Amino acid sequence: MKKNKYFKEDEFKCKCGKCELPKGVPSDELVDVLCEIREHYNAPIIINSGYRCKEHNTKVGGAAKSQHTIGSAADFIVEGVKTEDVYQYVLEKYGDKPFGIAIKNNFENPFGGFVHIDTRGKKARWTYP
């Protein structure tokens, strides 16, 4: 993982608890983007889901070709910032980039849910149900 002042490797490890992060995971570009978002808000980012091994990805209902399985994706929240506000910022800042950007809203808690960003190399946008 690229050295940075905000994130540790453990934050990106698969939640299965059995596997290790592959070499080069998370991607340098993803780390750079998350650091920029962290600096913009001057608030901690909590990674809900980073790398996922194929087995864990299947278990949580991830897409067969999920960017999480190659280490180029993160689902996250910014502590103390509404998820919709983070999503709008990510769209404004990175909307022209070849990234996957999505939101999972929690309508009962505006600070819940998460924003998904990945550095897939082509533009993709969606909303989780």
mmCIF file with all atom_site columns, C-alpha atoms in Angstrom:
data_model
loop_
_atom_site.group_PDB
_atom_site.id
_atom_site.type_symbol
_atom_site.label_atom_id
_atom_site.label_alt_id
_atom_site.label_comp_id
_atom_site.label_asym_id
_atom_site.label_entity_id
_atom_site.label_seq_id
_atom_site.pdbx_PDB_ins_code
_atom_site.Cartn_x
_atom_site.Cartn_y
_atom_site.Cartn_z
_atom_site.occupancy
_atom_site.B_iso_or_equiv
_atom_site.pdbx_formal_charge
_atom_site.auth_seq_id
_atom_site.auth_comp_id
_atom_site.auth_asym_id
_atom_site.auth_atom_id
_atom_site.pdbx_PDB_model_num
ATOM 1   C CA . MET A 1 1   ? 0.000   0.000   0.000   1.00 0.00 ? 1   MET A CA 1
ATOM 2   C CA . LYS A 1 2   ? 1.184   3.479   -0.831  1.00 0.00 ? 2   LYS A CA 1
ATOM 3   C CA . LYS A 1 3   ? 2.498   5.372   2.195   1.00 0.00 ? 3   LYS A CA 1
ATOM 4   C CA . ASN A 1 4   ? 0.186   8.113   3.381   1.00 0.00 ? 4   ASN A CA 1
ATOM 5   C CA . LYS A 1 5   ? -0.591  9.956   6.591   1.00 0.00 ? 5   LYS A CA 1
ATOM 6   C CA . TYR A 1 6   ? -4.228  8.897   7.024   1.00 0.00 ? 6   TYR A CA 1
ATOM 7   C CA . PHE A 1 7   ? -4.791  5.223   6.279   1.00 0.00 ? 7   PHE A CA 1
ATOM 8   C CA . LYS A 1 8   ? -3.362  1.930   7.491   1.00 0.00 ? 8   LYS A CA 1
ATOM 9   C CA . GLU A 1 9   ? -3.316  -1.326  5.578   1.00 0.00 ? 9   GLU A CA 1
ATOM 10  C CA . ASP A 1 10  ? -5.627  -2.957  8.118   1.00 0.00 ? 10  ASP A CA 1
ATOM 11  C CA . GLU A 1 11  ? -8.456  -0.607  7.132   1.00 0.00 ? 11  GLU A CA 1
ATOM 12  C CA . PHE A 1 12  ? -8.527  -2.129  3.642   1.00 0.00 ? 12  PHE A CA 1
ATOM 13  C CA . LYS A 1 13  ? -8.218  -5.812  4.602   1.00 0.00 ? 13  LYS A CA 1
ATOM 14  C CA . CYS A 1 14  ? -10.951 -8.246  3.676   1.00 0.00 ? 14  CYS A CA 1
ATOM 15  C CA . LYS A 1 15  ? -13.539 -8.654  6.426   1.00 0.00 ? 15  LYS A CA 1
ATOM 16  C CA . CYS A 1 16  ? -13.363 -12.460 6.079   1.00 0.00 ? 16  CYS A CA 1
ATOM 17  C CA . GLY A 1 17  ? -10.468 -12.369 8.525   1.00 0.00 ? 17  GLY A CA 1
ATOM 18  C CA . LYS A 1 18  ? -8.647  -15.171 6.711   1.00 0.00 ? 18  LYS A CA 1
ATOM 19  C CA . CYS A 1 19  ? -6.764  -13.622 3.817   1.00 0.00 ? 19  CYS A CA 1
ATOM 20  C CA . GLU A 1 20  ? -4.009  -11.046 3.445   1.00 0.00 ? 20  GLU A CA 1
ATOM 21  C CA . LEU A 1 21  ? -4.016  -8.011  1.206   1.00 0.00 ? 21  LEU A CA 1
ATOM 22  C CA . PRO A 1 22  ? -2.462  -8.791  -2.170  1.00 0.00 ? 22  PRO A CA 1
ATOM 23  C CA . LYS A 1 23  ? 0.633   -6.793  -3.102  1.00 0.00 ? 23  LYS A CA 1
ATOM 24  C CA . GLY A 1 24  ? -0.263  -3.339  -4.434  1.00 0.00 ? 24  GLY A CA 1
ATOM 25  C CA . VAL A 1 25  ? -3.679  -3.268  -2.743  1.00 0.00 ? 25  VAL A CA 1
ATOM 26  C CA . PRO A 1 26  ? -5.304  -0.831  -2.379  1.00 0.00 ? 26  PRO A CA 1
ATOM 27  C CA . SER A 1 27  ? -4.316  0.892   -5.594  1.00 0.00 ? 27  SER A CA 1
ATOM 28  C CA . ASP A 1 28  ? -2.182  4.035   -5.313  1.00 0.00 ? 28  ASP A CA 1
ATOM 29  C CA . GLU A 1 29  ? -4.814  6.029   -7.179  1.00 0.00 ? 29  GLU A CA 1
ATOM 30  C CA . LEU A 1 30  ? -7.516  4.970   -4.708  1.00 0.00 ? 30  LEU A CA 1
ATOM 31  C CA . VAL A 1 31  ? -5.330  5.952   -1.751  1.00 0.00 ? 31  VAL A CA 1
ATOM 32  C CA . ASP A 1 32  ? -4.653  9.352   -3.363  1.00 0.00 ? 32  ASP A CA 1
ATOM 33  C CA . VAL A 1 33  ? -8.381  9.981   -3.885  1.00 0.00 ? 33  VAL A CA 1
ATOM 34  C CA . LEU A 1 34  ? -9.293  8.984   -0.331  1.00 0.00 ? 34  LEU A CA 1
ATOM 35  C CA . CYS A 1 35  ? -6.522  11.177  1.090   1.00 0.00 ? 35  CYS A CA 1
ATOM 36  C CA . GLU A 1 36  ? -7.814  14.141  -0.920  1.00 0.00 ? 36  GLU A CA 1
ATOM 37  C CA . ILE A 1 37  ? -11.366 13.579  0.330   1.00 0.00 ? 37  ILE A CA 1
ATOM 38  C CA . ARG A 1 38  ? -10.032 13.265  3.887   1.00 0.00 ? 38  ARG A CA 1
ATOM 39  C CA . GLU A 1 39  ? -8.157  16.571  3.525   1.00 0.00 ? 39  GLU A CA 1
ATOM 40  C CA . HIS A 1 40  ? -11.140 18.312  1.948   1.00 0.00 ? 40  HIS A CA 1
ATOM 41  C CA . TYR A 1 41  ? -13.352 17.519  4.931   1.00 0.00 ? 41  TYR A CA 1
ATOM 42  C CA . ASN A 1 42  ? -10.573 17.609  7.536   1.00 0.00 ? 42  ASN A CA 1
ATOM 43  C CA . ALA A 1 43  ? -12.338 14.638  9.109   1.00 0.00 ? 43  ALA A CA 1
ATOM 44  C CA . PRO A 1 44  ? -11.572 10.919  9.417   1.00 0.00 ? 44  PRO A CA 1
ATOM 45  C CA . ILE A 1 45  ? -12.766 8.511   6.765   1.00 0.00 ? 45  ILE A CA 1
ATOM 46  C CA . ILE A 1 46  ? -14.091 5.144   7.873   1.00 0.00 ? 46  ILE A CA 1
ATOM 47  C CA . ILE A 1 47  ? -13.601 2.370   5.324   1.00 0.00 ? 47  ILE A CA 1
ATOM 48  C CA . ASN A 1 48  ? -16.617 0.053   5.514   1.00 0.00 ? 48  ASN A CA 1
ATOM 49  C CA . SER A 1 49  ? -15.350 -2.234  2.776   1.00 0.00 ? 49  SER A CA 1
ATOM 50  C CA . GLY A 1 50  ? -12.016 -2.236  0.965   1.00 0.00 ? 50  GLY A CA 1
ATOM 51  C CA . TYR A 1 51  ? -10.475 -5.338  -0.544  1.00 0.00 ? 51  TYR A CA 1
ATOM 52  C CA . ARG A 1 52  ? -12.649 -8.470  -0.671  1.00 0.00 ? 52  ARG A CA 1
ATOM 53  C CA . CYS A 1 53  ? -11.461 -11.951 -1.509  1.00 0.00 ? 53  CYS A CA 1
ATOM 54  C CA . LYS A 1 54  ? -13.716 -13.658 -4.037  1.00 0.00 ? 54  LYS A CA 1
ATOM 55  C CA . GLU A 1 55  ? -15.305 -15.876 -1.373  1.00 0.00 ? 55  GLU A CA 1
ATOM 56  C CA . HIS A 1 56  ? -16.191 -12.977 0.907   1.00 0.00 ? 56  HIS A CA 1
ATOM 57  C CA . ASN A 1 57  ? -17.391 -10.914 -2.042  1.00 0.00 ? 57  ASN A CA 1
ATOM 58  C CA . THR A 1 58  ? -19.798 -13.717 -2.950  1.00 0.00 ? 58  THR A CA 1
ATOM 59  C CA . LYS A 1 59  ? -20.923 -14.059 0.670   1.00 0.00 ? 59  LYS A CA 1
ATOM 60  C CA . VAL A 1 60  ? -21.849 -10.337 0.903   1.00 0.00 ? 60  VAL A CA 1
ATOM 61  C CA . GLY A 1 61  ? -23.613 -10.343 -2.472  1.00 0.00 ? 61  GLY A CA 1
ATOM 62  C CA . GLY A 1 62  ? -20.956 -8.351  -4.344  1.00 0.00 ? 62  GLY A CA 1
ATOM 63  C CA . ALA A 1 63  ? -20.911 -8.230  -8.125  1.00 0.00 ? 63  ALA A CA 1
ATOM 64  C CA . ALA A 1 64  ? -18.956 -11.048 -9.764  1.00 0.00 ? 64  ALA A CA 1
ATOM 65  C CA . LYS A 1 65  ? -16.499 -8.548  -11.262 1.00 0.00 ? 65  LYS A CA 1
ATOM 66  C CA . SER A 1 66  ? -16.482 -6.207  -8.254  1.00 0.00 ? 66  SER A CA 1
ATOM 67  C CA . GLN A 1 67  ? -13.626 -3.731  -8.120  1.00 0.00 ? 67  GLN A CA 1
ATOM 68  C CA . HIS A 1 68  ? -13.303 -4.650  -4.448  1.00 0.00 ? 68  HIS A CA 1
ATOM 69  C CA . THR A 1 69  ? -11.843 -8.029  -5.498  1.00 0.00 ? 69  THR A CA 1
ATOM 70  C CA . ILE A 1 70  ? -8.880  -6.352  -7.209  1.00 0.00 ? 70  ILE A CA 1
ATOM 71  C CA . GLY A 1 71  ? -8.330  -3.714  -4.539  1.00 0.00 ? 71  GLY A CA 1
ATOM 72  C CA . SER A 1 72  ? -9.390  -0.647  -6.489  1.00 0.00 ? 72  SER A CA 1
ATOM 73  C CA . ALA A 1 73  ? -12.596 0.130   -4.554  1.00 0.00 ? 73  ALA A CA 1
ATOM 74  C CA . ALA A 1 74  ? -13.701 1.407   -1.178  1.00 0.00 ? 74  ALA A CA 1
ATOM 75  C CA . ASP A 1 75  ? -17.060 1.941   0.479   1.00 0.00 ? 75  ASP A CA 1
ATOM 76  C CA . PHE A 1 76  ? -16.690 4.671   3.074   1.00 0.00 ? 76  PHE A CA 1
ATOM 77  C CA . ILE A 1 77  ? -18.194 7.422   5.178   1.00 0.00 ? 77  ILE A CA 1
ATOM 78  C CA . VAL A 1 78  ? -16.686 10.674  6.370   1.00 0.00 ? 78  VAL A CA 1
ATOM 79  C CA . GLU A 1 79  ? -17.096 11.047  10.098  1.00 0.00 ? 79  GLU A CA 1
ATOM 80  C CA . GLY A 1 80  ? -19.631 13.775  10.937  1.00 0.00 ? 80  GLY A CA 1
ATOM 81  C CA . VAL A 1 81  ? -20.591 14.505  7.303   1.00 0.00 ? 81  VAL A CA 1
ATOM 82  C CA . LYS A 1 82  ? -23.889 13.514  5.708   1.00 0.00 ? 82  LYS A CA 1
ATOM 83  C CA . THR A 1 83  ? -23.445 10.715  3.202   1.00 0.00 ? 83  THR A CA 1
ATOM 84  C CA . GLU A 1 84  ? -25.354 12.596  0.492   1.00 0.00 ? 84  GLU A CA 1
ATOM 85  C CA . ASP A 1 85  ? -23.038 15.606  0.908   1.00 0.00 ? 85  ASP A CA 1
ATOM 86  C CA . VAL A 1 86  ? -19.964 13.391  0.514   1.00 0.00 ? 86  VAL A CA 1
ATOM 87  C CA . TYR A 1 87  ? -21.489 11.758  -2.549  1.00 0.00 ? 87  TYR A CA 1
ATOM 88  C CA . GLN A 1 88  ? -22.216 15.141  -4.151  1.00 0.00 ? 88  GLN A CA 1
ATOM 89  C CA . TYR A 1 89  ? -18.655 16.301  -3.471  1.00 0.00 ? 89  TYR A CA 1
ATOM 90  C CA . VAL A 1 90  ? -17.218 13.111  -4.979  1.00 0.00 ? 90  VAL A CA 1
ATOM 91  C CA . LEU A 1 91  ? -19.396 13.568  -8.083  1.00 0.00 ? 91  LEU A CA 1
ATOM 92  C CA . GLU A 1 92  ? -18.318 17.202  -8.466  1.00 0.00 ? 92  GLU A CA 1
ATOM 93  C CA . LYS A 1 93  ? -14.615 16.491  -7.893  1.00 0.00 ? 93  LYS A CA 1
ATOM 94  C CA . TYR A 1 94  ? -14.263 13.160  -9.703  1.00 0.00 ? 94  TYR A CA 1
ATOM 95  C CA . GLY A 1 95  ? -17.333 12.978  -11.956 1.00 0.00 ? 95  GLY A CA 1
ATOM 96  C CA . ASP A 1 96  ? -15.289 13.454  -15.123 1.00 0.00 ? 96  ASP A CA 1
ATOM 97  C CA . LYS A 1 97  ? -12.821 10.697  -14.161 1.00 0.00 ? 97  LYS A CA 1
ATOM 98  C CA . PRO A 1 98  ? -13.082 7.060   -15.300 1.00 0.00 ? 98  PRO A CA 1
ATOM 99  C CA . PHE A 1 99  ? -14.240 5.981   -11.840 1.00 0.00 ? 99  PHE A CA 1
ATOM 100 C CA . GLY A 1 100 ? -17.140 4.024   -10.446 1.00 0.00 ? 100 GLY A CA 1
ATOM 101 C CA . ILE A 1 101 ? -19.103 6.249   -8.048  1.00 0.00 ? 101 ILE A CA 1
ATOM 102 C CA . ALA A 1 102 ? -22.190 5.153   -6.126  1.00 0.00 ? 102 ALA A CA 1
ATOM 103 C CA . ILE A 1 103 ? -24.200 5.826   -2.985  1.00 0.00 ? 103 ILE A CA 1
ATOM 104 C CA . LYS A 1 104 ? -26.088 3.677   -0.523  1.00 0.00 ? 104 LYS A CA 1
ATOM 105 C CA . ASN A 1 105 ? -28.454 5.955   1.375   1.00 0.00 ? 105 ASN A CA 1
ATOM 106 C CA . ASN A 1 106 ? -29.819 5.304   4.816   1.00 0.00 ? 106 ASN A CA 1
ATOM 107 C CA . PHE A 1 107 ? -32.961 7.419   4.842   1.00 0.00 ? 107 PHE A CA 1
ATOM 108 C CA . GLU A 1 108 ? -33.407 7.032   8.601   1.00 0.00 ? 108 GLU A CA 1
ATOM 109 C CA . ASN A 1 109 ? -29.870 8.267   9.292   1.00 0.00 ? 109 ASN A CA 1
ATOM 110 C CA . PRO A 1 110 ? -28.341 10.867  6.908   1.00 0.00 ? 110 PRO A CA 1
ATOM 111 C CA . PHE A 1 111 ? -24.888 9.942   8.255   1.00 0.00 ? 111 PHE A CA 1
ATOM 112 C CA . GLY A 1 112 ? -25.418 6.230   7.526   1.00 0.00 ? 112 GLY A CA 1
ATOM 113 C CA . GLY A 1 113 ? -25.097 4.308   4.308   1.00 0.00 ? 113 GLY A CA 1
ATOM 114 C CA . PHE A 1 114 ? -21.872 4.817   2.367   1.00 0.00 ? 114 PHE A CA 1
ATOM 115 C CA . VAL A 1 115 ? -20.225 6.231   -0.730  1.00 0.00 ? 115 VAL A CA 1
ATOM 116 C CA . HIS A 1 116 ? -18.503 3.820   -3.113  1.00 0.00 ? 116 HIS A CA 1
ATOM 117 C CA . ILE A 1 117 ? -15.579 4.905   -5.261  1.00 0.00 ? 117 ILE A CA 1
ATOM 118 C CA . ASP A 1 118 ? -13.382 2.799   -7.505  1.00 0.00 ? 118 ASP A CA 1
ATOM 119 C CA . THR A 1 119 ? -10.687 3.499   -10.039 1.00 0.00 ? 119 THR A CA 1
ATOM 120 C CA . ARG A 1 120 ? -11.926 1.023   -12.656 1.00 0.00 ? 120 ARG A CA 1
ATOM 121 C CA . GLY A 1 121 ? -10.749 2.933   -15.724 1.00 0.00 ? 121 GLY A CA 1
ATOM 122 C CA . LYS A 1 122 ? -14.209 3.709   -17.100 1.00 0.00 ? 122 LYS A CA 1
ATOM 123 C CA . LYS A 1 123 ? -17.074 5.830   -15.873 1.00 0.00 ? 123 LYS A CA 1
ATOM 124 C CA . ALA A 1 124 ? -19.878 4.064   -13.997 1.00 0.00 ? 124 ALA A CA 1
ATOM 125 C CA . ARG A 1 125 ? -22.585 5.549   -11.757 1.00 0.00 ? 125 ARG A CA 1
ATOM 126 C CA . TRP A 1 126 ? -25.296 3.836   -9.718  1.00 0.00 ? 126 TRP A CA 1
ATOM 127 C CA . THR A 1 127 ? -27.329 3.903   -6.546  1.00 0.00 ? 127 THR A CA 1
ATOM 128 C CA . TYR A 1 128 ? -27.607 0.908   -4.231  1.00 0.00 ? 128 TYR A CA 1
ATOM 129 C CA . PRO A 1 129 ? -31.176 -0.043  -3.272  1.00 0.00 ? 129 PRO A CA 1
#
